Coordinates of C-alpha atoms in Angstrom, one line a residue:
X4 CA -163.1 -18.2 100.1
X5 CA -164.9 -21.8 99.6
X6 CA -163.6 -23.6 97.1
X7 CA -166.0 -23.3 93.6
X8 CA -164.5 -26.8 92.9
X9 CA -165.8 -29.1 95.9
X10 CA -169.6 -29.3 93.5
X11 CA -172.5 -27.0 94.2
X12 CA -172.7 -26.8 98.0
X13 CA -176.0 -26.4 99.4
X14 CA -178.2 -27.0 96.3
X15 CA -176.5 -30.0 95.3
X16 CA -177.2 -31.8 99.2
X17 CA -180.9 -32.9 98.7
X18 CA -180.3 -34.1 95.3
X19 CA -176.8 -36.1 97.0
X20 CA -179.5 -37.4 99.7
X21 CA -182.0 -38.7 97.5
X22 CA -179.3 -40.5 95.1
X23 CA -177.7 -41.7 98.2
X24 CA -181.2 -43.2 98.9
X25 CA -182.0 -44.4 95.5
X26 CA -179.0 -46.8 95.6
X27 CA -180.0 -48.5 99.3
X28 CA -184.0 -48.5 98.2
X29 CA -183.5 -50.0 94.9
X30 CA -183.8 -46.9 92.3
X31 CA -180.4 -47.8 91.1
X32 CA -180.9 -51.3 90.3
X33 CA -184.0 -50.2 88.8
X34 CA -182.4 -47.8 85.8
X35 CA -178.8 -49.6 85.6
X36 CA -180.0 -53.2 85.3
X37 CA -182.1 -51.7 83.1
X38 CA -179.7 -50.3 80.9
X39 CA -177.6 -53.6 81.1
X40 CA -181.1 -55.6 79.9
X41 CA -181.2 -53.3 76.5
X42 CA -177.4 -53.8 75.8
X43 CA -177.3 -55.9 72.6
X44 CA -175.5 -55.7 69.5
X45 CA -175.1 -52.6 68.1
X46 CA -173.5 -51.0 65.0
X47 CA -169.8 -50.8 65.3
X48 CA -169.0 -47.1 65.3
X49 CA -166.0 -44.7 63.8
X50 CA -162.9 -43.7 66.3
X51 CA -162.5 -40.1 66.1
X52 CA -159.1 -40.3 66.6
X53 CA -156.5 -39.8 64.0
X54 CA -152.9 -41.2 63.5
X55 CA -149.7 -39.3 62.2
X56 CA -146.1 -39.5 62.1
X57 CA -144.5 -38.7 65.5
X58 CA -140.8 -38.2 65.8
X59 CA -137.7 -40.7 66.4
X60 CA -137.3 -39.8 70.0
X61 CA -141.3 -40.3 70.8
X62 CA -140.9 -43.4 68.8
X63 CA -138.0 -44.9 71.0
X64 CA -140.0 -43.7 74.5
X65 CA -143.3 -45.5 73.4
X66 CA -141.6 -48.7 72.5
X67 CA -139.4 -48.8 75.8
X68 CA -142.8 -48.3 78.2
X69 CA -144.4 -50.6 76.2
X70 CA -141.4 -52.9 77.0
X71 CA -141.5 -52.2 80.4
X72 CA -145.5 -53.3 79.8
X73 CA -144.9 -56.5 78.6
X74 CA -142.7 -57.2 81.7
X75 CA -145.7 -56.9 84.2
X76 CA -145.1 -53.2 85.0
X77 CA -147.9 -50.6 85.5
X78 CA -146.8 -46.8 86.2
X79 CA -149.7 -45.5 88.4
X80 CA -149.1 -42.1 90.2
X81 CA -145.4 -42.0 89.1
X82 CA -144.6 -45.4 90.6
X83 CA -143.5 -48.2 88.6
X84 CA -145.7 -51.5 90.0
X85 CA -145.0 -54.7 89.3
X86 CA -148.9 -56.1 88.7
X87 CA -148.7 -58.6 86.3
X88 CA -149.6 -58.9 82.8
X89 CA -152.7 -58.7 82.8
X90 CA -152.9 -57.1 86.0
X91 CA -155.1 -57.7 89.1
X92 CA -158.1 -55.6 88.1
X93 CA -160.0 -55.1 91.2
X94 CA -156.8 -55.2 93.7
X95 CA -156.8 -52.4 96.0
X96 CA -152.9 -52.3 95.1
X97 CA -151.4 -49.9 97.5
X98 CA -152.3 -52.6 100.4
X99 CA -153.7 -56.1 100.3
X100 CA -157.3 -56.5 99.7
X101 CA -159.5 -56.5 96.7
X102 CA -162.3 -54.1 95.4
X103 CA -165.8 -57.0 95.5
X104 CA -167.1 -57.7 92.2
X105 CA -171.0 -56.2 92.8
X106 CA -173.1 -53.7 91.6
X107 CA -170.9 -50.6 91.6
X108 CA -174.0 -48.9 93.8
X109 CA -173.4 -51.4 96.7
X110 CA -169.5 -50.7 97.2
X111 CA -168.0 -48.7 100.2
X112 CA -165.8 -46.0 98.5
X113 CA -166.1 -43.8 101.9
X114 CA -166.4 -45.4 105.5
X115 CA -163.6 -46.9 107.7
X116 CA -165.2 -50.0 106.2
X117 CA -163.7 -49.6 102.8
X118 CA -161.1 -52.1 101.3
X119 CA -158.7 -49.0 100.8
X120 CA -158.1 -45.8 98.4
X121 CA -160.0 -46.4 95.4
X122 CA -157.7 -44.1 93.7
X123 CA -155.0 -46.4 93.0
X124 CA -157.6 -49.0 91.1
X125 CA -159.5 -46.3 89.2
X126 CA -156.0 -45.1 87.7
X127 CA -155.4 -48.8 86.8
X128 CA -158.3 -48.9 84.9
X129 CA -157.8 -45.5 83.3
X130 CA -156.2 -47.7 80.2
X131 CA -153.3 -45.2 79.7
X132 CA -151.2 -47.9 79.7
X133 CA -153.2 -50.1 77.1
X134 CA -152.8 -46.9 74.9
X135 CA -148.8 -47.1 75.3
X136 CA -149.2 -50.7 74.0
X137 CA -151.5 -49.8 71.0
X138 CA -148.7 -46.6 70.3
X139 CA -146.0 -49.6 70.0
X140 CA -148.3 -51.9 68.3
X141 CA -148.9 -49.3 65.6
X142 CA -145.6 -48.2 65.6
X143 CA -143.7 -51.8 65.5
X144 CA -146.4 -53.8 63.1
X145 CA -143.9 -56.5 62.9
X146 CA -143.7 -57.4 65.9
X147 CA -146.4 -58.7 68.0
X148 CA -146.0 -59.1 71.4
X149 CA -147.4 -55.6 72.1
X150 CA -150.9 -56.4 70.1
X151 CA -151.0 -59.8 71.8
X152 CA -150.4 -58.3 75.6
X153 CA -152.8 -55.4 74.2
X154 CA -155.9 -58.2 73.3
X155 CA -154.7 -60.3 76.3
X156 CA -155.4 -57.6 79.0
X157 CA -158.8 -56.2 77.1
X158 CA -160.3 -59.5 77.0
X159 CA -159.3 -59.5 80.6
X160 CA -160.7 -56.5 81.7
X161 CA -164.0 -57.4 80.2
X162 CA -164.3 -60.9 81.6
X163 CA -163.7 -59.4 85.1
X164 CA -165.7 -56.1 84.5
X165 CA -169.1 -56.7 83.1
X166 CA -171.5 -53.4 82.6
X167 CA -172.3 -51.8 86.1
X168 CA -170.2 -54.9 87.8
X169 CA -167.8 -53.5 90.2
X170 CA -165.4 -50.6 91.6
X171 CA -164.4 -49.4 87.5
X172 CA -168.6 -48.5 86.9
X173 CA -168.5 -46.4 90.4
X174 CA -167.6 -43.2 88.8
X175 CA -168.5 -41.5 85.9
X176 CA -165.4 -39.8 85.1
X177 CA -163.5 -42.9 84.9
X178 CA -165.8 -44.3 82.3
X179 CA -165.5 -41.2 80.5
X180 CA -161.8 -41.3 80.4
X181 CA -161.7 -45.0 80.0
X182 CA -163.7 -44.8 76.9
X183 CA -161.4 -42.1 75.4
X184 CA -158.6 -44.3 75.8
X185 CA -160.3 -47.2 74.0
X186 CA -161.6 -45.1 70.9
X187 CA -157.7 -43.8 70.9
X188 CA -156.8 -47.9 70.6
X189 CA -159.0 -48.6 67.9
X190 CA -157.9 -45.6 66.0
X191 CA -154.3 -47.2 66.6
X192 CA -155.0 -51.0 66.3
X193 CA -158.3 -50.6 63.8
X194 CA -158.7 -53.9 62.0
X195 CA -155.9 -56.0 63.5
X196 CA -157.4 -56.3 66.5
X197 CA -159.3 -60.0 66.8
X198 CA -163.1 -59.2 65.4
X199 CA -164.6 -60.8 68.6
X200 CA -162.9 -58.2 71.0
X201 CA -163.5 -55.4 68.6
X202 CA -167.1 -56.1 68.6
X203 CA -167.0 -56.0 72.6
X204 CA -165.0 -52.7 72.8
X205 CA -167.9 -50.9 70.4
X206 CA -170.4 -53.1 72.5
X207 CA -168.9 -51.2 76.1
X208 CA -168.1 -48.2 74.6
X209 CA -172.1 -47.9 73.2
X210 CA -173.4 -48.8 77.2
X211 CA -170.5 -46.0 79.0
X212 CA -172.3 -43.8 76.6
X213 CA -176.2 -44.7 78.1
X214 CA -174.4 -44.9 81.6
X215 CA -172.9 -41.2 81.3
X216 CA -176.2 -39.8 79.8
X217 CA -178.4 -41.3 82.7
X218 CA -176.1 -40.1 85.6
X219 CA -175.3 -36.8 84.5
X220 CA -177.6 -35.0 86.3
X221 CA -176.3 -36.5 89.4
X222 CA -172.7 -35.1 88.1
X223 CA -174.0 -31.5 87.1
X224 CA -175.9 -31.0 90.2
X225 CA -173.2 -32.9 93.1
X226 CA -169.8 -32.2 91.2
X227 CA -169.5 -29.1 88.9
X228 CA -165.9 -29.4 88.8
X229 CA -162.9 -31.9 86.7
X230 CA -165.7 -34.5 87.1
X231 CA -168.5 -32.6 85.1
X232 CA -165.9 -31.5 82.4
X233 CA -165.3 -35.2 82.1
X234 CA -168.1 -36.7 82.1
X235 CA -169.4 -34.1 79.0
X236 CA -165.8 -34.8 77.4
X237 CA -166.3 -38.5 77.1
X238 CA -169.7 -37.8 76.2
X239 CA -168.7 -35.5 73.4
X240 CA -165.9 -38.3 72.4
X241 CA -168.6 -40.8 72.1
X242 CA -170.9 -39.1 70.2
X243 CA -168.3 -37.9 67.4
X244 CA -167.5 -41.8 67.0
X245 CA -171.0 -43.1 66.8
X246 CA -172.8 -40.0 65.2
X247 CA -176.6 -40.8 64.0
X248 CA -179.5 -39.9 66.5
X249 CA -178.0 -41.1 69.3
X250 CA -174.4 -40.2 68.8
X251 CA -175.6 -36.8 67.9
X252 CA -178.0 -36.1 71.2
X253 CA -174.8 -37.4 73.1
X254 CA -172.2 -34.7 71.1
X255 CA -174.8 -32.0 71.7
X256 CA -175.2 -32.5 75.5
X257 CA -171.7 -32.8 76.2
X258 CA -170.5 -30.0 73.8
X259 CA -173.6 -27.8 75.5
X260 CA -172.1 -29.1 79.4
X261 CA -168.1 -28.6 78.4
X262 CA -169.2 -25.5 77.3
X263 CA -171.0 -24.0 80.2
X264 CA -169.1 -25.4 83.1
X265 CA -165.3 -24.2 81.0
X266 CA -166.8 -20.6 81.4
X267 CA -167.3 -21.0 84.8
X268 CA -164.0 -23.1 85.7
X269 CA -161.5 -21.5 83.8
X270 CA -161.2 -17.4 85.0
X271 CA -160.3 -14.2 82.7
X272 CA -156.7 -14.8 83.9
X273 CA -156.2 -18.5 83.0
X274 CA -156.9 -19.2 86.6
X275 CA -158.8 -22.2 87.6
X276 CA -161.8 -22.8 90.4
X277 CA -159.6 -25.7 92.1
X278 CA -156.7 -23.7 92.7
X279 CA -154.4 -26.4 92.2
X280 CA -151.5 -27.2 90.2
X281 CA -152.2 -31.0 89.6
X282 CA -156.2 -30.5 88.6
X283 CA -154.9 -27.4 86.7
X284 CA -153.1 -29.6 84.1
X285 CA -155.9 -32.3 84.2
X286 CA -158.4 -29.8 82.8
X287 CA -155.6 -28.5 80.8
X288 CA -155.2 -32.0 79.1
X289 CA -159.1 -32.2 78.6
X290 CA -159.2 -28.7 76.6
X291 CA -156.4 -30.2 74.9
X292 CA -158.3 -33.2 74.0
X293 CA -161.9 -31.4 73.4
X294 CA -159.5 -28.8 70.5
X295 CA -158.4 -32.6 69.1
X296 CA -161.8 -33.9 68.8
X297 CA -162.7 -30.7 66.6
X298 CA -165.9 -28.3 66.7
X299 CA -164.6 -26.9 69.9
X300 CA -165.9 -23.3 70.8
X301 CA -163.8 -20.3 70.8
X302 CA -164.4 -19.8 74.3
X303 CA -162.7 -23.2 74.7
X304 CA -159.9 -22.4 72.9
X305 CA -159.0 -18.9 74.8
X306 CA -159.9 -21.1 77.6
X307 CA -156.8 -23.7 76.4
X308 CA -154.6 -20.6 75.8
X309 CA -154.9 -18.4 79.2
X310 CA -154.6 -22.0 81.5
X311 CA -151.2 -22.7 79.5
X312 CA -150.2 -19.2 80.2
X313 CA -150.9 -19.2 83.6
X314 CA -149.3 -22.1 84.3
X315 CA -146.1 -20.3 82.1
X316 CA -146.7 -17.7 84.6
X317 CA -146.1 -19.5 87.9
X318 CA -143.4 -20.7 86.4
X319 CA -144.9 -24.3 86.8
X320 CA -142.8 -25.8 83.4
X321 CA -142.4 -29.5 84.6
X322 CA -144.9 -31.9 85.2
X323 CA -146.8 -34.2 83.1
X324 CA -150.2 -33.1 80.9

């Protein structure tokens, strides 16, 4: 049968068409400058993320990646890279070349034109790896090399990726994730991160917010599958750590989108509309994440229970989540 997963087929073309349209004609620059004009200063919010004692073992494995970190190397799809510390932001990594630094709207992700596979990048600037270094940084206060290399490839990354400025603002679900990772940094690092670069991770983390809320139709109508689940889990992430009016409109549409598309992804028998393995443990991780955050729904929780079982099921035990 068609795949559920690939977005929403027929209904979603015109809609593709007319955003396709919107970026050549102008519409984009319209509404993203636009958002990039009102960014200013706002009111430092509260991570939603909690620490707690993990065990010696985990303790030894953070501190050796971080190591391995500070060293130069990135692991990216299982491959241990030597890129640098910081690394190459806008490399295309897997081959030589480099990802322009323009309005993400303009950039060739698709034709034979294209600098390369823009997965490679986008997993670069996932953060996963700027999380390991928090873990060490909280874990090893005394020493700090892994707060320095943590501060050194933030300020980095924002230097060489202003808002809606290049291949890392292209996709929504990157933005989503990215800004999970940072709100699980400041929850690690808090108040020993330098005030200047805190201010400027709340400053981001406010405009990824504005950026997910005005594409998401785009994402609910074109992509209905990992992507929409999140978009509305970064969403939901965001609004738990800024709360007030607009922290709260952002919790409610995410909470009201996870919601809706988990009952359609996830099937009675913990099966999932991708039929894959791989994107079966991505969503896996993101119902794992949405239970962490708190106020998730029951259906969200059965959800997280019958996808763990059916993996149990295949038999599929290894593999990271």
């Amino acid at each position: 049968r068609p795949s559920a997963g690939l977005g929403s087929g027929v209904s979603g073309a015109p809609l593709r068409a007319a955003y396709e349209a919107s970026k050549r004609l102008g519409g984009h620059t319209l509404v993203f400058r636009h958002l990039v004009a009102r960014r200013g200063e706002g009111t430092p919010g509260r991570s939603p993320f909690e620490t707690f004692d993990i065990p010696d073992d985990v303790h030894r494995r953070t501190t050796a990646a971080a190591d391995r970190i500070l060293a130069g190397t990135t692991e990216l799809f299982g491959q241990d890279l030597q890129l640098g510390d910081p690394p190459p932001w806008h490399a295309v990594i897997h081959t030589e070349g480099t990802w322009p630094a323009q309005d993400w709207w303009h950039l060739d992700l698709r034709s034979s034109e294209r600098p390369g596979d823009v997965k490679w990048v986008w997993e670069l600037g996932r953060h996963r790896h700027l999380v390991i270094l928090a873990r060490a940084a909280h874990l090893e206060p005394s020493d700090k090399r892994y707060l320095e290399a943590l501060e050194r490839q933030l300020r980095s990354w924002f230097d060489e990726n202003p808002p809606e400025t290049g291949v890392h603002w292209y996709s929504n679900l990157e933005i989503a994730l990215r800004s999970i990772a940072w709100l699980q940094i400041l929850a690690l690092t808090g108040e020993r991160l330098s005030p200047e670069l805190r201010s400027d991770l709340w400053n981001h983390l406010r405009h990824s917010g504005s950026h997910l809320v005005a594409d998401l139709p785009y994402t609910m109508a074109t992509m209905r599958n990992n992507h929409l689940l999140g978009d509305a889990l970064g969403l939901i992430a965001l609004g738990r750590a800024f709360g007030g009016t607009t922290g709260d409109r952002w919790y409610r549409i995410g909470d009201r989108v996870f919601n809706s598309q988990v009952a359609r992804h996830v099937r009675d028998d913990g099966s999932m509309i991708e039929d894959s393995v791989s994107y079966h443990r991505f969503v896996l991780e993101m119902l794992s994440m949405r239970v962490v955050l708190g106020g998730a729904s029951a259906r969200v929780t059965e959800a997280l229970r019958s996808a763990a079982q059916f993996l149990a099921r295949l038999g599929a035990l290894e593999g990271p989540v």
